[in-house]
Short mmCIF file of C-alpha atoms in Angstrom, two decimals:
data_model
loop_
_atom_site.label_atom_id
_atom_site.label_comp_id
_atom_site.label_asym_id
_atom_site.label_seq_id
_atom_site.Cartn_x
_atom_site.Cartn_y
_atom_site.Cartn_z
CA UNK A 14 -38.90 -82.05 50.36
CA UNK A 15 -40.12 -80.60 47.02
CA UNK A 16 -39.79 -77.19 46.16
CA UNK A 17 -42.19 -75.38 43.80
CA UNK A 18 -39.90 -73.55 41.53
CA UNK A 19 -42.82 -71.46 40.67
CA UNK A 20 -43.66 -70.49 44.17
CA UNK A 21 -39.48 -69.88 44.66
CA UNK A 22 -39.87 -67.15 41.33
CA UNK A 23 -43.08 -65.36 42.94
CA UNK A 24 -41.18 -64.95 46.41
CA UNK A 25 -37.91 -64.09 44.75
CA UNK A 26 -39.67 -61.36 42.43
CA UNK A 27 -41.77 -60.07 45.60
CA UNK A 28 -38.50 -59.74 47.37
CA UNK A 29 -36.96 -57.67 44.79
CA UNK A 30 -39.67 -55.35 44.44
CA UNK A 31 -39.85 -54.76 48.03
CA UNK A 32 -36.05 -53.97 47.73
CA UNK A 33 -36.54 -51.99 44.91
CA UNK A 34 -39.69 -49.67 46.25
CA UNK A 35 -38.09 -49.59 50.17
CA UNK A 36 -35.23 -48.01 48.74
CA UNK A 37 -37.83 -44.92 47.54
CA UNK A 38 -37.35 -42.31 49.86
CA UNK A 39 -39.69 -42.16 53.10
CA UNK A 40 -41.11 -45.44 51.71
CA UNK A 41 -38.47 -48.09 54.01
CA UNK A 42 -39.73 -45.95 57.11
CA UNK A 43 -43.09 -47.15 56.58
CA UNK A 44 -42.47 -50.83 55.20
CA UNK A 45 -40.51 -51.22 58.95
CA UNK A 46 -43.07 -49.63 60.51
CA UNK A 47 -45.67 -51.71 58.97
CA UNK A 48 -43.61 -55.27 60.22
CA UNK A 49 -43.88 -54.25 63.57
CA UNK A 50 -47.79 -52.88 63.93
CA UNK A 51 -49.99 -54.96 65.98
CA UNK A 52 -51.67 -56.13 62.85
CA UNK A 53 -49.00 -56.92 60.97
CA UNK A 54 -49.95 -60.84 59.60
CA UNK A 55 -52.60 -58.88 57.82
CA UNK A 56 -50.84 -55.80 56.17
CA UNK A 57 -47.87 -57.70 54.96
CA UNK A 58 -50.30 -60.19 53.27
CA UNK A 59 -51.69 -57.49 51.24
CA UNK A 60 -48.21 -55.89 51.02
CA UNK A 61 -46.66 -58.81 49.64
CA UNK A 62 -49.51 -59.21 47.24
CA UNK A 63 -49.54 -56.03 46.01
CA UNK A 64 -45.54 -56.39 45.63
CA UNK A 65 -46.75 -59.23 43.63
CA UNK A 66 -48.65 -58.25 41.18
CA UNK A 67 -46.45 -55.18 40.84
CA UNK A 68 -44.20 -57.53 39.73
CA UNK A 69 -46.10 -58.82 37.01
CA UNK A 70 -46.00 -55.32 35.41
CA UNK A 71 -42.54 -54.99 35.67
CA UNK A 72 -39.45 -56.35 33.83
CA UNK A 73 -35.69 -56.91 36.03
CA UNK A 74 -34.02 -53.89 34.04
CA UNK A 75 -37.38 -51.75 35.03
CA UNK A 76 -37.31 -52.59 38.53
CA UNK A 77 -33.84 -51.93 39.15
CA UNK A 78 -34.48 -48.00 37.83
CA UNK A 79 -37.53 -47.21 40.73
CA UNK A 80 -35.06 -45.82 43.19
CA UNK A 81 -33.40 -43.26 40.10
CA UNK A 82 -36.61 -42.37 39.38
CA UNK A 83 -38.17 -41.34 42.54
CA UNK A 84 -39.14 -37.95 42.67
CA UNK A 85 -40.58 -36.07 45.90
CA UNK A 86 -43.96 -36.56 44.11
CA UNK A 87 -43.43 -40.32 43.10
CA UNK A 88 -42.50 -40.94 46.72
CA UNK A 89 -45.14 -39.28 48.03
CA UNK A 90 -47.47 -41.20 46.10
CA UNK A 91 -46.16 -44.31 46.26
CA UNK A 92 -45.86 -43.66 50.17
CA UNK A 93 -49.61 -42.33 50.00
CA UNK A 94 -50.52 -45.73 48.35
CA UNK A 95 -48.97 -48.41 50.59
CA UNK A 96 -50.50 -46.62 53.35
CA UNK A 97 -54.14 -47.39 51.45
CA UNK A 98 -52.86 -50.89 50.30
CA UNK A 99 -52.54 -52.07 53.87
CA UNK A 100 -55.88 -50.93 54.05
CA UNK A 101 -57.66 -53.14 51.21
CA UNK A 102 -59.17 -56.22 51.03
CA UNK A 103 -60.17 -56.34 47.59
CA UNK A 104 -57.90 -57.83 44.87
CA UNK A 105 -59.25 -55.60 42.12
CA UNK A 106 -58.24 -52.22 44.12
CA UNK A 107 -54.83 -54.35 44.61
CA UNK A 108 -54.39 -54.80 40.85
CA UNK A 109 -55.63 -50.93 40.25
CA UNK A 110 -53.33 -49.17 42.90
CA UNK A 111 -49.99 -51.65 41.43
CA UNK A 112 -50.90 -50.47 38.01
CA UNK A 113 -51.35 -46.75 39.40
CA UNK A 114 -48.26 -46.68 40.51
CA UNK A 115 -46.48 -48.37 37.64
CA UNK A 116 -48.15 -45.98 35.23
CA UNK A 117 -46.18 -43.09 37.54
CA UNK A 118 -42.78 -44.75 37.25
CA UNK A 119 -42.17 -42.20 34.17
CA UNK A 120 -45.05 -39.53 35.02
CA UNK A 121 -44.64 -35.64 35.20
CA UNK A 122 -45.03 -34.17 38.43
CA UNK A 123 -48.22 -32.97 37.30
CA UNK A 124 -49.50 -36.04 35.54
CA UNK A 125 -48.18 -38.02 39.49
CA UNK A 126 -50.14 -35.18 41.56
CA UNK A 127 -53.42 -35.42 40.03
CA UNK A 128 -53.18 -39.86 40.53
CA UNK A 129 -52.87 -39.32 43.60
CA UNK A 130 -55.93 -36.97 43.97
CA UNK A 131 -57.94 -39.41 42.15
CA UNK A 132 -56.26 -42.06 43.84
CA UNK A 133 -57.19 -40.88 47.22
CA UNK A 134 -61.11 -39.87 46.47
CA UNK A 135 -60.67 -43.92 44.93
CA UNK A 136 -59.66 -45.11 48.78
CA UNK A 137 -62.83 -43.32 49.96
CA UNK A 138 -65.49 -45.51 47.89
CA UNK A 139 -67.30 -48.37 49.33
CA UNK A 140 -67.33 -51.27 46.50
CA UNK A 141 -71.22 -50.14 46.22
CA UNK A 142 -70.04 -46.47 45.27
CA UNK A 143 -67.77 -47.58 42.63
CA UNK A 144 -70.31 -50.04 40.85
CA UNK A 145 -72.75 -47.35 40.96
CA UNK A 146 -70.35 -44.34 39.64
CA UNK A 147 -68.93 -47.11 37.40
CA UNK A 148 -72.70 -48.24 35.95
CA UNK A 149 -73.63 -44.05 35.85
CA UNK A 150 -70.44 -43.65 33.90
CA UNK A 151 -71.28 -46.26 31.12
CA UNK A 152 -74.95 -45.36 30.69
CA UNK A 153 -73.83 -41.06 30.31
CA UNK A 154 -71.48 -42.53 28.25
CA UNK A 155 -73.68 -44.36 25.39
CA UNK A 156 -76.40 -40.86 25.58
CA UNK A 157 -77.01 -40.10 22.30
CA UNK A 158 -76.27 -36.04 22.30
CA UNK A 159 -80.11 -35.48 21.82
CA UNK A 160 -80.10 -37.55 25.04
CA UNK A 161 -78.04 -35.12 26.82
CA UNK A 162 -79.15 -32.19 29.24
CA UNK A 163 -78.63 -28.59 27.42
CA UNK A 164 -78.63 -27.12 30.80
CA UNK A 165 -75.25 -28.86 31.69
CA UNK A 166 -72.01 -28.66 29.91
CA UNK A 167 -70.79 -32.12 29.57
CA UNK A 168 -72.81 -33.50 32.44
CA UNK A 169 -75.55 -36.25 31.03
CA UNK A 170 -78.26 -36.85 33.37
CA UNK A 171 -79.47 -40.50 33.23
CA UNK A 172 -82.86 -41.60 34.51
CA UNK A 173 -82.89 -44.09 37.35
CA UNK A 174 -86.24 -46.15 38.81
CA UNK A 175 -86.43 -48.38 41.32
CA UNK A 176 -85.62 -51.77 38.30
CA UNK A 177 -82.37 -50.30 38.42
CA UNK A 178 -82.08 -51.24 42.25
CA UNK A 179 -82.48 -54.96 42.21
CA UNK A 180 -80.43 -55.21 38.97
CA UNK A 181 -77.66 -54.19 41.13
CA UNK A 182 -78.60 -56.42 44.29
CA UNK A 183 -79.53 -52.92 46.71
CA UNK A 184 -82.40 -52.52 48.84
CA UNK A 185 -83.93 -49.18 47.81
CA UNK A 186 -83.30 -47.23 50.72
CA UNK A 187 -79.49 -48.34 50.91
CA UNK A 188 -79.57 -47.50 46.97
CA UNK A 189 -80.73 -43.88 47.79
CA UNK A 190 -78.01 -43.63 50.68
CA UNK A 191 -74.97 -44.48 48.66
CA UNK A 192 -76.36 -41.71 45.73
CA UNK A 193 -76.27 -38.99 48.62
CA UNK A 194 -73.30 -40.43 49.75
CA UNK A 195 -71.76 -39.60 45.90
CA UNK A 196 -73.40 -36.29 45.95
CA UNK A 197 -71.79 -35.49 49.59
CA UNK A 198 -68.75 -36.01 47.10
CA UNK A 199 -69.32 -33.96 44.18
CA UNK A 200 -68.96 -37.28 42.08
CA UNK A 201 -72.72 -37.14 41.04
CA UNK A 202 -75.71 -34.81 41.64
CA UNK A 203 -79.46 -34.44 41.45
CA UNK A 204 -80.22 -32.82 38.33
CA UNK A 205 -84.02 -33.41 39.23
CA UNK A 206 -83.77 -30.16 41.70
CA UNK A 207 -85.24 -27.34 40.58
CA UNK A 208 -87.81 -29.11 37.68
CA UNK A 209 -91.43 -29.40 38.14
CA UNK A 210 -92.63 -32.10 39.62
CA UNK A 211 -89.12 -34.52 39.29
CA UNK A 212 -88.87 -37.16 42.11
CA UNK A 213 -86.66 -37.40 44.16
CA UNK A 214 -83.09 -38.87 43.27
CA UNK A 215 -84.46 -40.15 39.67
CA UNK A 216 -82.36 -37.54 37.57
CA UNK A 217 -79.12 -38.31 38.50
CA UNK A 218 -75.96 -36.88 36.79
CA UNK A 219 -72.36 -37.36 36.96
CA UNK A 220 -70.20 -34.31 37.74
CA UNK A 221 -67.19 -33.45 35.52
CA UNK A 222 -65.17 -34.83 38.86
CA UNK A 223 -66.66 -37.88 38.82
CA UNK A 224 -66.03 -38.71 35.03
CA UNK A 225 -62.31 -37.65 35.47
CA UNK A 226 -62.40 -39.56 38.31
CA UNK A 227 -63.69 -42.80 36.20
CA UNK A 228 -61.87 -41.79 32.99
CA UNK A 229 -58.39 -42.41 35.53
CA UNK A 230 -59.75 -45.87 36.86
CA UNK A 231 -60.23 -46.92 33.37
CA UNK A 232 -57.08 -46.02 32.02
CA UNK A 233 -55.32 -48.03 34.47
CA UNK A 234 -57.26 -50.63 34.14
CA UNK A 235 -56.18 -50.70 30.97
CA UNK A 236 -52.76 -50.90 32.12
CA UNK A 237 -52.90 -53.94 34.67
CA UNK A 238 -54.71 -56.10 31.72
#
């Protein structure tokens, strides 16, 4: 029988990172807890792979330091995120919340409560919400400061039409759903209320919220590359 020596390394490093984060306060609780729910096959899949490419970010000397460094507020966010990982399908929000929480392994208690604010409100968008926050972010981003709304401090309005809809593969009613959906959220907002004549949900801007919010994902995107 042959043995994959590179398969042997992958199970061997997501074994000692399991070690390494179970020994985090609170966080071996819900690791056991996990191996005996009803849908267990499933969570430990995305467990293990999240262990995995945790792994990738991470060098032996590194790993062995998680436990030292575990503060109440690194625990509770690292507890806070395996509870979402068992939750996630997607491999990108796998790769995000590992590079999250390896950006935390030397945060200030500040710098760890505010990922996991962002963190959470992250765990509440559909894959839609994100590509249309992400797509609002990039277009405020490239306004021109003429561009930009004097009404609003630091909030650029962009105009949307209906082109924009197929572009990103929505029917326009569901398009129109997920922006209220984002408003409901104080991520984006209607800056068409209140003028003359402005139809509906074509002025939309992003909140100072939602750019922190998208300023975070970026940064730790940055940091699983």
């Amino acid at each position: 029988m042959n043995i994959d020596p590179n398969e042997t390394a992958k199970q061997s490093a997501i074994g000692l990172v399991r070690g390494a984060l179970g020994a985090v306060p609170y966080v071996g609780t819900l690791l056991i807890e996990t191996i005996f729910d009803t849908r267990s096959r499933i969570k430990l899949a995305r467990l293990n792979r999240f262990f995995e490419l945790f792994a990738e970010l991470l060098n032996r000397k590194t790993l062995m330091q998680i436990p030292q460094h575990a503060s109440d507020e690194f625990s509770d966010l690292l507890e806070n995120i395996l509870g979402i990982v068992v939750r996630t399908r997607s491999d990108d929000r796998l790769r995000l919340y590992s590079a999250i929480v390896h950006g935390n392994l030397n945060s200030d208690t500040s710098q760890i409560i505010e990922s996991e604010i962002f963190t959470n409100i992250l765990a509440s968008l559909t894959e839609f919400e994100l590509i249309l926050l992400t797509k609002l972010h990039a277009t405020t981003e490239n306004l021109s400061a003429a561009e930009q709304h004097p009404d609003h401090r630091g909030i650029k309005p962009v105009h949307i039409n209906k082109e924009d809809t197929f572009i990103l593969g929505l029917a326009t009613s569901d398009f129109l759903t997920t922006f209220d959906i984002l408003i409901s959220k104080g991520l984006v907002h209607d800056d068409g209320i209140g003028r003359l004549g402005a139809p509906y949900r074509e002025f939309i801007a992003i909140t100072s919220v939602g750019q922190k919010l998208m300023d975070f994902v970026e940064k730790f995107v940055e940091e699983k590359k």
